Short mmCIF file of C-alpha atoms and ligand atoms in Angstrom, two decimals:
data_model
loop_
_atom_site.label_atom_id
_atom_site.label_comp_id
_atom_site.label_asym_id
_atom_site.label_seq_id
_atom_site.Cartn_x
_atom_site.Cartn_y
_atom_site.Cartn_z
CA MET J 1 17.58 7.12 12.38
CA LYS J 2 17.70 5.03 10.11
CA ILE J 3 15.42 2.78 9.39
CA VAL J 4 15.11 -0.15 6.08
CA PHE J 5 11.80 0.35 3.75
CA ALA J 6 11.33 -3.35 3.05
CA THR J 7 10.43 -3.14 -0.46
CA SER J 8 10.60 -3.11 -4.02
CA ASN J 9 8.16 -0.54 -4.53
CA LYS J 10 9.72 2.88 -5.44
CA HIS J 11 6.39 4.08 -5.61
CA LYS J 12 5.35 3.62 -1.81
CA LEU J 13 9.50 5.04 -0.76
CA LYS J 14 8.67 8.35 -2.57
CA GLU J 15 4.54 8.14 -0.63
CA LEU J 16 5.74 7.69 2.69
CA GLN J 17 9.12 10.08 2.41
CA ALA J 18 6.71 12.10 1.62
CA ILE J 19 3.71 11.01 3.93
CA ALA J 20 6.52 10.36 7.34
CA ALA J 21 6.95 14.92 6.27
CA ALA J 22 3.48 16.06 5.94
CA GLN J 23 2.67 14.00 9.89
CA GLY J 24 6.43 15.90 10.97
CA ILE J 25 8.46 12.78 11.71
CA GLU J 26 11.99 14.57 10.39
CA ASP J 27 14.19 12.75 12.28
CA VAL J 28 14.21 9.86 9.85
CA GLU J 29 15.93 8.72 7.18
CA PHE J 30 14.07 5.59 5.35
CA ILE J 31 16.55 3.41 3.46
CA LEU J 32 16.39 1.00 0.66
CA PRO J 33 17.07 -2.96 1.43
CA PRO J 34 19.43 -4.36 -0.55
CA GLU J 35 19.31 -4.64 -4.74
CA GLY J 36 17.27 -7.61 -5.56
CA PHE J 37 15.57 -7.62 -2.08
CA SER J 38 12.63 -10.91 -2.66
CA VAL J 39 10.65 -13.19 -0.46
CA GLU J 40 8.04 -15.39 -0.40
CA GLU J 41 4.55 -13.32 0.37
CA ASN J 42 2.64 -16.00 2.31
CA GLY J 43 1.47 -14.87 4.72
CA ALA J 44 -2.75 -14.65 4.92
CA THR J 45 -3.34 -11.40 5.68
CA PHE J 46 -1.72 -8.19 5.06
CA GLU J 47 -0.34 -8.06 8.92
CA GLU J 48 0.80 -11.56 8.06
CA ASN J 49 3.00 -10.10 5.73
CA SER J 50 4.18 -7.30 6.50
CA LEU J 51 5.96 -8.64 9.32
CA ILE J 52 7.36 -11.30 7.15
CA LYS J 53 9.01 -8.27 4.74
CA ALA J 54 10.14 -6.55 7.81
CA LYS J 55 11.63 -9.56 9.28
CA GLU J 56 13.50 -9.96 6.73
CA VAL J 57 15.18 -7.22 5.56
CA ASN J 58 15.93 -7.18 9.45
CA ARG J 59 18.16 -10.51 9.14
CA LEU J 60 19.46 -9.39 6.41
CA THR J 61 20.70 -5.71 7.31
CA GLY J 62 20.27 -5.87 11.24
CA MET J 63 18.41 -2.49 11.42
CA MET J 64 15.69 -1.11 11.98
CA SER J 65 13.53 -1.92 9.48
CA LEU J 66 9.12 -0.77 8.12
CA ALA J 67 7.50 -2.77 5.81
CA ASP J 68 4.26 -2.04 3.94
CA ASP J 69 1.57 -4.75 2.22
CA SER J 70 -0.89 -3.88 0.34
CA GLY J 71 -3.89 -4.09 -1.67
CA LEU J 72 -7.08 -3.21 -2.87
CA CYS J 73 -10.03 -5.29 -2.01
CA VAL J 74 -13.22 -5.15 -3.43
CA ASN J 75 -16.99 -6.38 -2.31
CA ALA J 76 -18.53 -8.21 -5.06
CA LEU J 77 -15.50 -9.82 -6.02
CA ASN J 78 -15.61 -10.91 -2.06
CA GLY J 79 -12.63 -9.43 -1.20
CA ALA J 80 -10.31 -9.60 -4.20
CA PRO J 81 -8.04 -9.13 -6.16
CA GLY J 82 -6.65 -8.22 -2.44
CA LEU J 83 -3.39 -9.63 -1.06
CA TYR J 84 -3.12 -11.03 -4.80
CA SER J 85 -3.60 -6.88 -6.05
CA ALA J 86 0.07 -6.77 -7.04
CA ARG J 87 -0.18 -10.03 -8.94
CA TYR J 88 -3.44 -10.46 -10.13
CA ALA J 89 -2.32 -9.87 -13.90
CA ASP J 90 1.78 -9.18 -15.35
CA THR J 91 1.51 -5.21 -15.89
CA PRO J 92 -0.32 -2.92 -14.35
CA GLN J 93 -2.65 -2.15 -17.25
CA GLU J 94 -3.41 -5.14 -17.30
CA ARG J 95 -4.08 -5.87 -13.58
CA ILE J 96 -6.55 -2.56 -14.00
CA ASP J 97 -8.67 -3.95 -17.51
CA LYS J 98 -8.83 -7.50 -15.82
CA LEU J 99 -10.69 -5.60 -12.85
CA LEU J 100 -12.75 -3.57 -14.51
CA LYS J 101 -13.85 -6.91 -16.56
CA GLU J 102 -14.45 -8.78 -13.96
CA LEU J 103 -16.77 -5.72 -12.32
CA GLU J 104 -19.19 -5.53 -15.28
CA PRO J 105 -21.75 -7.60 -13.99
CA TYR J 106 -21.97 -5.66 -10.61
CA THR J 107 -23.68 -2.46 -9.95
CA ASP J 108 -21.99 -2.88 -6.42
CA ARG J 109 -18.14 -0.98 -7.49
CA SER J 110 -17.54 -0.37 -4.02
CA ALA J 111 -13.41 -1.08 -2.55
CA LYS J 112 -11.24 -0.14 -0.34
CA PHE J 113 -7.84 0.17 -0.61
CA VAL J 114 -6.30 -1.57 3.14
CA CYS J 115 -2.47 -0.93 3.81
CA ALA J 116 -0.24 -2.62 6.75
CA MET J 117 2.67 -1.26 8.07
CA THR J 118 4.87 -3.00 10.39
CA LEU J 119 7.46 -1.28 12.52
CA LEU J 120 10.30 -3.90 13.47
CA ASP J 121 12.64 -2.53 16.47
CA GLU J 122 14.64 -3.66 19.61
CA ASN J 123 11.29 -4.03 21.15
CA GLY J 124 10.00 -6.01 18.72
CA ALA J 125 7.34 -5.57 16.42
CA HIS J 126 3.95 -3.07 15.71
CA THR J 127 1.99 -3.21 13.41
CA ALA J 128 -1.09 -0.53 12.16
CA VAL J 129 -3.63 -0.66 9.06
CA GLY J 130 -5.23 1.50 7.57
CA GLU J 131 -7.98 1.81 5.19
CA CYS J 132 -9.38 4.56 2.46
CA HIS J 133 -12.74 3.48 1.21
CA GLY J 134 -13.95 4.44 -2.36
CA GLN J 135 -15.78 3.19 -5.32
CA ILE J 136 -14.35 1.40 -8.84
CA ALA J 137 -14.43 3.90 -11.73
CA ARG J 138 -15.89 2.43 -15.03
CA GLU J 139 -12.72 3.61 -17.33
CA PRO J 140 -9.20 4.53 -15.78
CA SER J 141 -8.52 8.37 -15.58
CA GLY J 142 -4.86 10.55 -14.34
CA ILE J 143 -1.72 9.45 -14.78
CA ASN J 144 -0.51 10.14 -11.23
CA GLY J 145 0.20 7.43 -8.59
CA PHE J 146 0.47 3.89 -9.22
CA GLY J 147 -1.33 0.51 -9.30
CA TYR J 148 -4.62 0.95 -9.36
CA ASP J 149 -4.75 4.78 -8.44
CA PRO J 150 -6.46 5.24 -12.12
CA VAL J 151 -9.87 3.35 -11.22
CA PHE J 152 -10.08 4.33 -7.36
CA ILE J 153 -12.43 6.74 -6.34
CA ALA J 154 -12.08 7.70 -3.04
CA ASP J 155 -15.65 8.84 -0.84
CA ASN J 156 -16.00 12.45 -0.69
CA THR J 157 -13.19 13.49 -3.89
CA GLY J 158 -15.24 12.69 -7.17
CA ILE J 159 -11.96 12.19 -9.26
CA THR J 160 -9.22 9.19 -8.87
CA MET J 161 -6.75 8.62 -7.25
CA ALA J 162 -5.03 9.06 -10.03
CA GLN J 163 -6.39 13.04 -10.64
CA MET J 164 -5.38 13.49 -6.95
CA SER J 165 -1.75 15.42 -6.61
CA GLU J 166 0.83 13.46 -4.45
CA GLU J 167 0.29 15.99 -1.52
CA GLU J 168 -4.06 15.09 -2.11
CA LYS J 169 -3.13 11.32 -1.75
CA ASN J 170 -1.30 11.41 0.76
CA LYS J 171 -4.00 13.24 2.88
CA ILE J 172 -6.79 10.69 3.23
CA SER J 173 -5.08 7.38 1.76
CA HIS J 174 -4.46 3.84 3.11
CA ARG J 175 -0.78 4.41 3.97
CA ALA J 176 -1.11 8.22 5.39
CA ASN J 177 -4.07 5.91 7.51
CA ALA J 178 -1.37 3.12 8.36
CA VAL J 179 1.27 5.19 9.27
CA LYS J 180 -0.65 7.70 11.84
CA GLY J 181 -1.74 4.62 13.27
CA LEU J 182 1.76 3.62 13.76
CA ALA J 183 2.64 7.08 14.65
CA GLU J 184 0.22 7.03 17.80
CA MET J 185 1.61 3.96 18.91
CA LEU J 186 5.02 4.62 19.22
CA LYS J 187 3.99 7.86 21.18
CA ARG J 188 1.89 5.53 24.09
P1 ITT T 1 7.02 -4.71 -2.24
O1 ITT T 1 6.12 -6.20 -1.95
O2 ITT T 1 8.58 -4.77 -2.60
O3 ITT T 1 6.66 -3.81 -1.38
P2 ITT T 1 4.49 -4.30 -3.99
O4 ITT T 1 4.38 -3.78 -4.94
O5 ITT T 1 4.09 -5.49 -4.63
O6 ITT T 1 5.50 -4.03 -3.84
P3 ITT T 1 2.23 -5.90 -2.08
O7 ITT T 1 2.93 -7.60 -2.67
O8 ITT T 1 2.52 -4.50 -0.97
O9 ITT T 1 3.62 -4.53 -2.61
O10 ITT T 1 1.04 -5.44 -3.23
C1 ITT T 1 0.76 -4.32 -3.11
C2 ITT T 1 -0.43 -3.84 -5.26
O11 ITT T 1 -1.58 -2.91 -3.87
C3 ITT T 1 0.58 -2.48 -5.69
O12 ITT T 1 1.64 -3.28 -6.69
C4 ITT T 1 -0.76 -2.25 -6.11
O13 ITT T 1 -0.74 -2.74 -7.66
C5 ITT T 1 -1.62 -2.32 -5.11
N1 ITT T 1 -1.35 -0.89 -4.19
C6 ITT T 1 -1.08 -0.45 -3.02
N2 ITT T 1 -1.40 0.73 -2.46
C7 ITT T 1 -1.67 0.88 -3.56
C8 ITT T 1 -2.13 2.18 -4.22
O14 ITT T 1 -1.70 3.12 -3.29
N3 ITT T 1 -2.37 2.67 -5.73
C9 ITT T 1 -2.61 2.15 -5.95
N4 ITT T 1 -2.30 0.45 -6.11
C10 ITT T 1 -1.58 0.30 -4.61
#
């Protein structure tokens, strides 16, 4: 079975494939949308944005579609960068620099990654949300993963997500938790 994964972020696709394989989802091939796929993410929540992406890719391809909308929510910053995580500054490095600078005045460095996954099939839309809780490090460490991984220390790990192997991250990540939730929802 082929499912179009509505993303332009190749890191997300790689993680999704590994997460699905680890969960025994073997009969699905995830494919990318047509080159240049983009849609205005103007929803008010991660759930809404993932539905917007899934609907647009379904409209373009007529195929079963899956979409991920995700981000980092920092408590001391009232949930920022949140929905705007990908647009918080121009480059991944600048986004991390900006985050560390804005957090400087605060002692509370708690945060969570959130991922909403929407599957759009012949029965309609199914959405599950996964979270991963942790702390923002004082400086970046590690070279794996993407985005804010070098400054996110997941609870009970003591290392940043960029210091983990792919396998370790994919066991505990917000994306893995969202896929688990979706798989359970679809079984019922
Ligand atoms: P698509 O919309 O094309 O899927 P995107 O990267 O723009 O790609 P989002 O709008 O969902 O995706 O923004 C998610 C951003 O949140 C992403 O660019 C990272 O900055 C951050 N993020 C999400 N998941 C992450 C993860 O597992 N590790 C590190 N940063 C993550």
